[in-house]
């Protein structure tokens, strides 16, 4: 048969930059046929031309470098032995630019070639942590830094990106809430104005009720006071015919406990004044300067933890971060991060210091991540032991799990190598670092599910509040590690809608990572829904609110990228959770919900074929969530969630996703590792090309 039907066209050895990034055939002409057809500038970069060399040549080059590194006589071209010791294991085959400059011209050329071959995706960058630092100004003119791993900052970035695309102008910030702007403490912060009246302290029974509320709500998560010493002071205080204020630290500590207690039990709001603020402000006014607090460092560190946690609950994130930083330094100055000698200090003091230290450590890790800042303390400097609790091994296990999750948070947000790198230059490690973070998460999966099961599908026993909190934090780790991919694809969707779904189908591994992010978001909403049904939602401390805010954000973004990722039923449940938190007097939840409503509205402007199923938030009364019909739906939900995940999620045929996945347990360690292990160099190269093509920098 004649004609050109059977003619095989030979691929050009020289392709233009655009064709290489698009992974399409290039004619090799100048300009090429593809660029000429689209009337685009056609650029050929000789540096991108692939050159084949033998493995033996690379080995010979490495041997030359090794010989140079052994030369310690200070000759030209010598590589410092100290430098070799500092290099990370991941870079053992890479050649640093500083090393290249020390080589001879011939060796320099070979080394540059080796570096280019070993790092094919050197332009890959996390769009949330690169380029000039992102800032946003409030209506009053104050400018705020948008930290890379911050939940608050992430939603603001998505809002800004979407608003700018639709309206071609910056996002107005007048209706947005910024750090410390929601609640009014009624104090200008000046110590000279502390002559206000001492707030009336409650009766002894009422005080006991408030303190017990504090113990129930956060006693298993954090150490805020030493019960033996604090309760002795309480009984002494109320033993007087008329309890009167004192000048010691105990009384200040007592006022902070009353402030927390009021926050947990008082739901009626008085304008924008937070519950318990009269006790909190008076305690701050009486609190000595840090130079004086160091004279009583043990109780002072506990007090600083109280201040940080209460401020965090009021959305004073920056102030909270500063106070927990002071607590960290005070604790370290006392050696609490070390193995304090029991024979010298006594068992009780050592146990108290261990409880204090790990509370400071956990709060510092979490608050730093929520600020989107790099972690300041390396774990290699810590060797203190876990505290022990008489008759309660579960509390020690809970602290241990909390510490492990906090370390994963640090690994994701700022501990090198991190998903959210401070310089943004992630090279080919963007997905590799995500893979590493997921591997760390997978190590905890089975231990968490075994030691702290949720039993959400059992009607005979209630939900454990500590188990719920740890599982929520676990899923937040997954979402935080994987949501940069959602941001990437949202920008691709805005820049080139016709190529978005095509891009998603190019790499099933990247698509599965996004699906894992969405699955964890649903898991969080399901856990919070079960807590809501048992009246166990935490409406004062910020952690349940953070969980529903994080999960709702990604579930709103997903269908804008791919309509198949639409979860209207779970968005309805999320808004019902918001509604209950708001009804319990939390003003922050009201602002967070309004931001999500704005995002929902902006995303609804997308073309019809990409519109989402839920165009506006729907609030479901709490009563309707406890109906028999809802129970039946939830009982059948695990299999439906398993069905929504792609069948190619797991590469291991021995692991059955349909059999093992449920909302009561989440993905197993084997399933998470299967997804992480599926990430290959081809995925990082493809992701790099997609990000360069759409200017995601």
XYZ file of C-alpha atoms in Angstrom:
697
model
C 0.000 0.000 0.000
C 1.298 3.397 -0.923
C 0.805 6.812 0.496
C 1.916 8.329 3.757
C -0.349 6.255 5.993
C 2.417 3.898 7.105
C 5.170 6.507 7.238
C 6.816 6.751 10.642
C 7.874 10.291 11.511
C 11.110 10.568 13.399
C 10.993 12.671 16.565
C 13.147 15.761 16.395
C 16.201 15.640 18.608
C 15.896 19.376 19.141
C 12.621 20.616 20.657
C 11.611 24.123 21.709
C 11.041 25.033 25.353
C 7.238 25.053 25.110
C 6.984 21.661 23.392
C 9.282 20.141 26.023
C 7.109 21.465 28.835
C 3.890 20.362 27.111
C 5.463 16.969 26.305
C 4.314 17.231 22.687
C 6.141 16.504 19.444
C 8.153 19.428 18.100
C 8.956 19.852 14.413
C 12.408 21.183 15.266
C 12.090 24.081 12.848
C 12.584 27.713 13.853
C 9.852 28.573 14.737
C 8.331 25.132 15.209
C 4.972 24.228 13.661
C 3.133 24.207 17.005
C 4.312 27.658 18.108
C 3.844 29.071 14.625
C 0.240 27.836 14.553
C -0.498 29.494 17.880
C 1.505 32.609 16.985
C 3.688 32.201 20.059
C 7.349 33.044 20.554
C 9.378 29.932 19.900
C 12.484 29.541 22.029
C 15.130 26.836 21.706
C 17.408 26.273 24.686
C 20.462 24.195 23.907
C 20.910 23.530 27.610
C 17.703 21.451 27.561
C 19.079 19.152 24.886
C 19.533 15.684 26.366
C 22.949 14.068 26.086
C 23.498 10.369 26.634
C 26.559 9.371 28.619
C 27.572 6.074 30.166
C 27.205 5.074 33.782
C 30.915 4.400 33.812
C 31.623 8.009 32.910
C 29.534 9.207 35.844
C 31.311 6.771 38.164
C 34.672 8.033 36.953
C 33.590 11.627 37.593
C 32.481 10.746 41.123
C 35.814 9.032 41.780
C 37.645 12.173 40.694
C 35.604 14.251 43.105
C 36.249 11.732 45.884
C 39.996 11.949 45.274
C 39.833 15.729 45.381
C 37.919 15.617 48.660
C 40.662 13.495 50.227
C 43.313 16.060 49.365
C 43.832 18.046 52.582
C 46.953 19.969 51.539
C 45.079 23.158 50.637
C 45.799 22.849 46.897
C 43.555 24.471 44.318
C 40.486 22.395 43.624
C 40.374 20.880 47.119
C 36.972 20.218 48.663
C 36.740 20.713 52.412
C 36.207 17.473 54.341
C 33.936 19.380 56.722
C 31.648 20.145 53.839
C 31.280 16.466 53.062
C 30.247 15.790 56.642
C 27.514 18.414 56.525
C 25.888 17.166 53.350
C 22.590 15.376 53.785
C 22.189 11.732 52.752
C 19.680 12.775 50.084
C 22.345 14.815 48.318
C 25.239 12.372 48.387
C 25.248 12.051 44.595
C 24.673 15.757 43.975
C 27.438 18.326 43.495
C 27.009 21.694 45.154
C 27.723 24.833 43.142
C 30.354 25.816 45.713
C 32.166 22.563 44.959
C 31.942 23.125 41.216
C 33.719 26.472 41.426
C 36.728 24.727 42.987
C 37.184 22.232 40.135
C 39.325 22.483 37.029
C 37.546 23.678 33.825
C 37.169 20.130 32.482
C 35.936 18.751 35.802
C 33.647 21.758 36.249
C 31.933 21.082 32.921
C 31.473 17.408 33.762
C 30.189 18.203 37.263
C 27.610 20.669 35.926
C 26.384 18.017 33.527
C 26.172 15.492 36.353
C 24.237 17.958 38.514
C 21.783 18.692 35.701
C 21.178 14.989 35.049
C 20.700 14.208 38.729
C 18.267 17.105 39.319
C 15.934 17.213 36.288
C 13.196 19.173 38.067
C 15.282 21.940 39.575
C 12.596 24.523 38.923
C 9.917 22.830 41.021
C 8.550 25.095 43.703
C 5.810 25.081 46.300
C 3.610 28.062 45.304
C 2.742 28.670 48.940
C 6.333 29.229 50.043
C 8.207 30.845 47.192
C 8.926 34.230 45.740
C 8.463 37.444 47.714
C 6.794 36.851 51.092
C 3.018 37.270 50.913
C 1.423 40.038 52.940
C -2.104 41.351 53.351
C -3.187 44.669 54.822
C -6.172 45.093 57.095
C -8.585 47.992 56.666
C -6.794 49.900 59.432
C -3.558 49.772 57.449
C -1.739 47.164 59.530
C 0.071 44.611 57.404
C 0.116 40.896 58.202
C 2.489 38.214 56.939
C 0.770 35.211 55.361
C 2.775 32.289 56.717
C 3.166 29.292 54.433
C 1.599 26.530 56.544
C -0.996 28.690 58.318
C -4.609 27.539 57.916
C -5.749 31.144 58.077
C -3.228 32.232 55.449
C -4.086 29.364 53.116
C -7.727 30.386 52.877
C -6.745 34.035 52.402
C -4.439 33.058 49.547
C -7.176 31.039 47.877
C -9.631 33.918 48.332
C -7.158 36.418 46.920
C -6.283 34.213 43.950
C -9.930 33.600 43.051
C -11.064 37.200 43.573
C -8.179 38.576 41.516
C -9.001 36.199 38.660
C -12.703 37.102 38.589
C -12.565 40.846 39.224
C -9.002 41.642 38.120
C -8.415 43.564 41.331
C -7.154 42.781 44.856
C -9.453 41.236 47.420
C -11.089 43.901 49.660
C -10.199 43.252 53.276
C -12.816 45.376 55.036
C -15.064 42.406 55.844
C -12.212 40.053 56.797
C -11.079 39.419 60.356
C -7.402 39.787 61.206
C -5.239 38.816 64.177
C -6.693 40.129 67.433
C -9.519 42.071 65.761
C -12.568 39.983 66.680
C -12.698 40.226 70.478
C -12.144 43.320 72.590
C -10.458 42.702 75.932
C -11.222 46.246 77.044
C -7.596 46.956 77.900
C -4.967 49.029 76.145
C -2.176 46.827 77.462
C -0.558 49.466 79.650
C 0.342 48.237 83.128
C -0.030 51.735 84.570
C -3.810 51.546 84.122
C -4.372 48.437 86.256
C -6.077 50.185 89.146
C -9.462 48.927 88.051
C -11.581 47.061 90.538
C -10.759 43.473 91.344
C -13.455 41.277 89.730
C -15.710 39.491 92.161
C -14.523 35.924 92.585
C -17.170 33.186 92.577
C -18.129 31.123 95.584
C -16.059 28.072 96.478
C -18.531 25.644 94.882
C -18.752 27.759 91.752
C -14.965 28.043 91.557
C -14.653 24.256 91.878
C -17.159 23.847 89.039
C -15.168 26.171 86.791
C -11.842 24.511 87.616
C -13.285 21.054 87.000
C -14.530 22.307 83.630
C -10.956 23.292 82.805
C -9.698 19.865 83.863
C -12.306 18.106 81.713
C -11.883 20.271 78.630
C -8.099 20.405 78.394
C -6.607 18.549 81.361
C -5.781 15.457 79.288
C -4.183 17.534 76.542
C -2.203 20.147 78.467
C -0.729 20.707 81.891
C -1.866 24.152 83.064
C -1.429 23.803 86.843
C -0.076 21.416 89.434
C -3.186 20.039 91.110
C -1.602 19.355 94.510
C -0.111 22.814 94.934
C -2.915 24.712 93.216
C -5.757 23.066 95.153
C -3.910 23.627 98.438
C -3.779 27.318 97.596
C -7.460 27.274 96.646
C -8.560 25.818 99.987
C -6.360 28.293 101.834
C -7.824 31.201 99.847
C -11.429 30.233 100.591
C -10.711 29.338 104.222
C -10.691 33.054 105.031
C -13.959 34.583 106.287
C -13.803 36.937 103.299
C -11.442 35.822 100.526
C -9.233 38.733 99.522
C -6.773 39.160 96.643
C -3.106 38.462 97.250
C 0.030 39.604 95.484
C 1.539 36.178 94.820
C 1.620 34.159 91.619
C -0.986 31.730 92.929
C -3.725 34.371 92.859
C -2.787 35.387 89.292
C -2.834 31.712 88.316
C -6.257 31.374 89.964
C -7.660 34.276 87.906
C -6.457 32.629 84.691
C -8.208 29.398 85.680
C -11.432 31.307 86.302
C -11.099 32.943 82.886
C -10.774 29.527 81.231
C -13.669 28.138 83.248
C -15.925 31.002 82.175
C -14.887 30.438 78.595
C -15.935 26.798 78.778
C -19.305 27.262 80.490
C -20.502 30.767 79.561
C -22.173 30.932 76.161
C -23.992 34.261 76.343
C -21.988 37.045 74.765
C -21.766 40.642 75.940
C -20.995 42.405 72.684
C -17.520 41.443 71.506
C -16.158 40.882 74.985
C -14.967 37.294 75.452
C -16.172 35.185 78.393
C -13.918 35.383 81.429
C -12.065 38.405 80.072
C -12.481 40.372 83.321
C -10.429 37.711 85.130
C -7.947 37.361 82.286
C -7.254 41.094 81.964
C -6.849 41.551 85.715
C -4.425 38.623 85.811
C -2.385 40.167 82.987
C -2.323 43.514 84.764
C -1.007 41.862 87.917
C 1.477 39.602 86.086
C 5.075 40.642 86.858
C 7.660 41.340 84.196
C 9.617 38.397 82.783
C 12.666 39.483 84.737
C 10.662 38.901 87.932
C 8.872 35.762 86.734
C 12.241 34.026 86.378
C 12.495 34.048 90.153
C 9.663 31.476 90.286
C 10.132 29.714 86.944
C 8.047 26.574 87.536
C 4.687 28.216 88.188
C 5.574 31.112 85.880
C 5.971 28.710 82.957
C 2.558 27.201 83.712
C 1.072 30.697 83.790
C 2.647 31.627 80.450
C 1.097 28.500 78.920
C -2.298 29.643 80.258
C -1.868 33.088 78.715
C -0.810 31.646 75.334
C -3.686 29.161 75.161
C -6.345 31.712 76.165
C -5.049 34.233 73.598
C -5.013 31.531 70.929
C -8.682 30.856 71.716
C -9.412 34.560 71.078
C -7.541 34.564 67.743
C -4.677 36.631 69.127
C -2.326 34.280 67.303
C 0.770 36.460 67.222
C 0.565 37.327 70.925
C -0.072 33.691 71.804
C 2.984 32.657 69.804
C 5.128 35.192 71.649
C 3.946 34.023 75.068
C 4.530 30.350 74.323
C 7.978 31.325 73.013
C 8.721 32.948 76.378
C 7.478 29.816 78.140
C 9.770 27.690 75.952
C 12.834 29.733 76.837
C 11.989 29.825 80.526
C 11.508 26.057 80.571
C 14.799 25.475 78.776
C 16.606 27.818 81.165
C 15.466 25.519 83.984
C 16.665 22.441 82.102
C 13.190 20.984 81.703
C 14.158 19.639 78.281
C 16.825 17.453 79.893
C 16.723 14.359 82.082
C 16.422 16.193 85.370
C 17.918 14.116 88.243
C 15.186 12.688 90.447
C 17.623 11.952 93.288
C 18.565 15.626 93.453
C 15.274 17.403 92.700
C 12.704 14.929 93.933
C 10.136 12.818 92.086
C 7.249 15.278 92.321
C 9.171 18.252 90.932
C 10.684 16.226 88.101
C 7.277 14.840 87.104
C 5.794 18.337 87.212
C 8.583 19.705 85.013
C 8.096 16.902 82.500
C 4.389 17.731 82.246
C 5.204 21.405 81.832
C 7.868 20.776 79.221
C 5.772 18.620 76.939
C 2.849 21.052 77.177
C 5.162 23.893 76.165
C 6.666 21.758 73.392
C 3.290 20.750 71.912
C 1.811 24.252 72.093
C 4.945 25.766 70.565
C 4.933 23.296 67.664
C 1.239 23.800 66.928
C 1.140 27.588 67.371
C 4.240 28.046 65.238
C 2.674 25.982 62.460
C -0.584 27.934 62.724
C 1.458 31.114 62.312
C 3.111 29.575 59.251
C 6.591 30.088 60.671
C 9.677 27.829 60.840
C 10.174 25.796 63.990
C 12.790 27.195 66.354
C 13.896 24.144 68.370
C 15.446 20.933 67.105
C 14.403 17.633 68.691
C 18.033 16.555 68.981
C 18.421 18.920 71.934
C 15.597 17.254 73.905
C 16.100 14.140 76.014
C 13.612 14.472 78.860
C 11.289 11.550 79.544
C 7.518 11.315 79.394
C 5.637 12.068 82.606
C 3.809 9.321 84.451
C 0.315 9.500 85.894
C -0.679 7.345 88.840
C -3.244 4.783 87.720
C -3.568 6.218 84.194
C -1.301 4.760 81.532
C -3.711 6.131 78.931
C -2.789 9.725 79.782
C 0.889 8.998 79.225
C 0.034 7.293 75.933
C -2.051 10.306 74.955
C 0.809 12.719 75.581
C 3.154 10.434 73.663
C 0.834 10.391 70.640
C 0.324 14.148 70.896
C 4.102 14.660 70.821
C 4.483 12.422 67.764
C 1.798 14.333 65.890
C 3.415 17.628 66.864
C 6.683 16.397 65.411
C 4.937 15.586 62.142
C 3.494 19.106 62.159
C 7.035 20.425 62.524
C 8.259 18.148 59.730
C 5.564 19.463 57.395
C 5.784 23.137 58.254
C 9.364 23.967 59.016
C 11.748 21.183 59.983
C 14.202 20.581 57.161
C 13.436 19.001 54.799
C 9.862 20.339 54.889
C 6.915 20.549 52.513
C 6.698 24.254 53.316
C 10.336 25.311 52.856
C 11.288 28.812 53.928
C 13.120 29.625 50.678
C 10.611 27.961 48.380
C 13.319 26.301 46.261
C 12.190 22.723 46.628
C 13.880 21.347 43.505
C 12.587 17.888 42.740
C 11.775 17.383 46.412
C 8.342 19.023 46.447
C 6.485 15.744 46.001
C 9.344 13.799 47.567
C 8.964 15.814 50.762
C 5.216 15.250 50.652
C 6.014 11.564 50.294
C 8.325 11.737 53.315
C 5.671 13.498 55.416
C 3.056 10.896 54.474
C 5.487 8.140 55.410
C 5.847 9.691 58.883
C 2.070 9.939 59.152
C 1.661 6.322 58.064
C 3.922 5.159 60.887
C 1.360 6.503 63.363
C -1.801 5.348 61.601
C -2.165 1.859 63.043
C -0.851 2.887 66.478
C -3.376 5.725 66.648
C -6.300 3.579 65.538
C -5.363 0.864 68.042
C -4.553 3.001 71.084
C -7.176 5.706 70.510
C -10.060 4.186 68.570
C -13.044 6.421 67.965
C -15.866 3.841 68.051
C -17.994 6.264 66.068
C -20.208 3.461 64.795
C -21.030 2.063 68.242
C -24.171 3.224 70.000
C -23.270 1.575 73.322
C -20.382 3.891 74.211
C -19.701 7.583 73.754
C -16.945 9.231 71.778
C -13.701 9.780 73.673
C -12.813 13.462 73.559
C -9.052 12.783 73.660
C -9.340 10.147 70.888
C -11.357 12.572 68.779
C -8.815 15.351 69.251
C -5.821 13.183 68.328
C -7.576 11.782 65.255
C -8.571 15.282 64.138
C -4.968 16.432 64.498
C -3.796 13.379 62.551
C -6.071 14.190 59.612
C -5.064 17.840 59.742
C -1.485 16.675 59.183
C -2.545 14.863 56.003
C -4.491 17.861 54.713
C -1.680 20.312 55.494
C 0.862 18.121 53.675
C -1.225 17.625 50.531
C -3.301 20.796 50.053
C -0.555 22.683 48.114
C -1.508 20.393 45.218
C -5.087 21.670 45.425
C -3.784 25.220 45.270
C -1.652 24.340 42.235
C -4.551 22.842 40.326
C -6.887 25.682 41.237
C -4.413 28.070 39.634
C -4.133 25.802 36.599
C -7.921 25.813 36.436
C -7.967 29.632 36.493
C -5.189 30.007 33.940
C -6.249 27.295 31.509
C -9.667 25.691 32.199
C -9.548 23.511 29.102
C -6.337 21.820 30.273
C -7.231 21.332 33.949
C -8.932 17.931 33.707
C -6.371 16.809 31.154
C -3.650 17.704 33.623
C -5.384 15.761 36.384
C -5.534 12.617 34.277
C -1.842 12.863 33.383
C -0.650 11.627 36.770
C -2.884 9.302 38.755
C -0.451 9.486 41.684
C -0.885 13.245 42.053
C -4.634 12.825 41.659
C -4.651 10.223 44.422
C -2.762 12.565 46.744
C -5.505 15.149 46.252
C -8.115 12.479 46.889
C -6.353 11.578 50.132
C -6.526 15.235 51.168
C -10.264 15.313 50.488
C -10.834 12.030 52.286
C -9.176 13.363 55.443
C -11.317 16.484 55.190
C -14.423 14.287 55.205
C -13.035 12.269 58.092
C -12.683 15.429 60.173
C -16.230 16.548 59.466
C -17.529 13.092 60.357
C -15.665 13.076 63.693
C -16.909 16.574 64.517
C -20.436 15.581 63.548
C -20.311 12.678 66.004
C -18.991 14.985 68.738
C -21.799 17.390 67.944
C -24.390 14.661 68.341
C -23.059 13.998 71.866
C -22.785 17.705 72.768
C -18.992 17.399 72.961
C -17.980 20.046 70.438
C -15.321 22.360 71.846
C -16.627 25.876 71.276
C -14.068 27.951 73.220
C -10.665 26.452 72.465
C -9.904 26.851 68.735
C -9.077 23.281 67.755
C -12.482 21.981 66.611
C -13.067 25.243 64.779
C -9.700 24.906 63.032
C -10.589 21.378 61.940
C -13.927 22.303 60.384
C -12.417 25.427 58.809
C -9.544 23.488 57.224
C -11.760 20.686 55.933
C -14.464 22.984 54.544
C -11.910 25.075 52.647
C -10.531 22.125 50.689
C -14.001 20.649 50.053
C -15.079 23.993 48.571
C -12.008 24.140 46.326
C -12.218 20.582 45.011
C -15.273 20.732 42.707
C -13.928 23.938 41.121
C -11.054 21.772 39.913
C -13.038 18.645 39.063
C -16.806 18.395 39.453
C -16.451 14.742 40.422
C -14.935 16.005 43.691
C -18.220 17.418 44.932
C -19.412 16.675 48.479
C -22.521 18.792 49.131
C -23.784 16.561 51.960
C -20.534 16.982 53.889
C -20.505 20.702 53.317
C -23.972 20.849 54.810
C -22.749 19.017 57.903
C -19.748 21.335 58.095
C -21.952 24.416 58.117
C -24.160 22.825 60.773
C -21.050 22.455 62.943
C -20.193 26.102 62.315
C -23.719 27.044 63.334
C -23.502 25.274 66.675
C -20.117 26.809 67.505
C -21.540 30.230 66.665
C -24.651 29.633 68.770
C -22.366 28.881 71.705
C -20.994 32.411 71.516
C -17.838 31.977 69.395
C -17.462 35.138 67.294
C -14.419 33.761 65.460
C -16.550 30.986 63.945
C -18.911 33.625 62.572
C -16.089 35.339 60.684
C -14.570 32.072 59.503
C -17.925 30.987 58.113
C -18.356 34.317 56.300
C -14.948 33.850 54.636
C -16.006 30.431 53.417
C -19.304 31.864 52.162
C -17.318 34.433 50.196
C -15.090 31.720 48.739
C -18.188 29.691 47.880
C -19.686 32.696 46.107
C -16.508 33.445 44.157
C -16.143 29.873 42.986
C -19.772 29.900 41.787
C -18.733 32.375 39.046
C -16.836 29.646 37.239
C -18.249 28.409 33.878
C -21.399 26.295 34.066
C -19.691 22.999 33.356
C -17.536 23.529 36.432
C -20.134 24.953 38.813
C -20.431 23.240 42.121
C -23.491 21.458 43.403
C -23.750 23.600 46.531
C -24.057 27.277 45.606
C -24.624 28.536 49.158
C -24.096 27.255 52.679
C -26.959 25.255 54.120
C -27.353 25.126 57.882
C -28.965 22.030 59.334
C -30.494 22.299 62.811
C -28.711 20.088 65.311
C -31.899 18.136 65.970
C -32.123 16.872 62.418
C -28.675 15.333 62.658
C -29.887 12.821 65.251
C -32.806 11.407 63.328
C -33.045 7.719 62.512
C -32.728 8.529 58.830
C -29.426 10.290 59.399
C -28.172 7.373 61.485
C -28.970 4.980 58.661
C -27.132 7.201 56.188
C -24.061 7.379 58.405
C -24.102 3.657 59.041
C -23.933 3.066 55.297
C -21.381 5.789 54.657
C -18.049 3.934 54.946
C -18.603 1.867 51.822
C -19.748 4.901 49.862
C -16.638 6.837 50.776
C -14.493 3.910 49.736
C -16.271 3.942 46.405
C -15.568 7.628 45.799
C -11.824 7.065 45.918
C -10.201 6.067 42.674
C -9.693 2.333 42.178
C -6.066 2.994 41.268
C -5.366 4.614 44.643
C -3.376 1.639 45.844
C -0.699 -0.001 43.782
C -0.515 -3.022 46.055
C -3.103 -5.590 44.887
C -2.968 -7.256 48.273
C -4.543 -4.263 49.986
C -8.250 -3.885 49.367
C -9.424 -0.317 49.732
C -13.083 -1.271 49.496
C -12.678 -3.769 52.347
C -10.626 -1.711 54.768
C -11.508 1.968 54.366
C -14.193 3.376 56.637
C -14.916 6.644 58.315
C -14.366 5.098 61.722
C -10.722 4.257 61.046
C -9.544 6.125 57.968
C -6.751 4.906 55.744
C -4.482 2.279 57.209
C -0.710 2.598 57.363
C -0.373 0.206 54.426
C -2.755 2.253 52.302
C -1.043 5.565 53.055
C 2.364 4.070 52.339
C 1.070 2.600 49.081
C 0.076 6.076 47.927
C 3.356 7.606 49.145
C 5.473 4.884 47.533
C 3.698 5.382 44.211
C 5.234 8.860 43.826
C 7.993 8.609 41.247
C 10.438 10.956 39.571
C 8.148 11.156 36.561
C 5.487 12.722 38.802
C 7.876 15.380 40.075
C 8.994 16.196 36.532
C 5.418 16.390 35.288
C 4.425 18.593 38.226
C 7.404 20.833 37.583
C 6.419 21.301 33.945
C 2.811 22.068 34.892
C 3.865 24.667 37.450
C 6.305 26.354 35.054
C 3.724 26.387 32.269
C 1.151 28.131 34.488
C 3.577 30.424 36.314
C 2.875 28.950 39.746
C 5.776 30.540 41.594
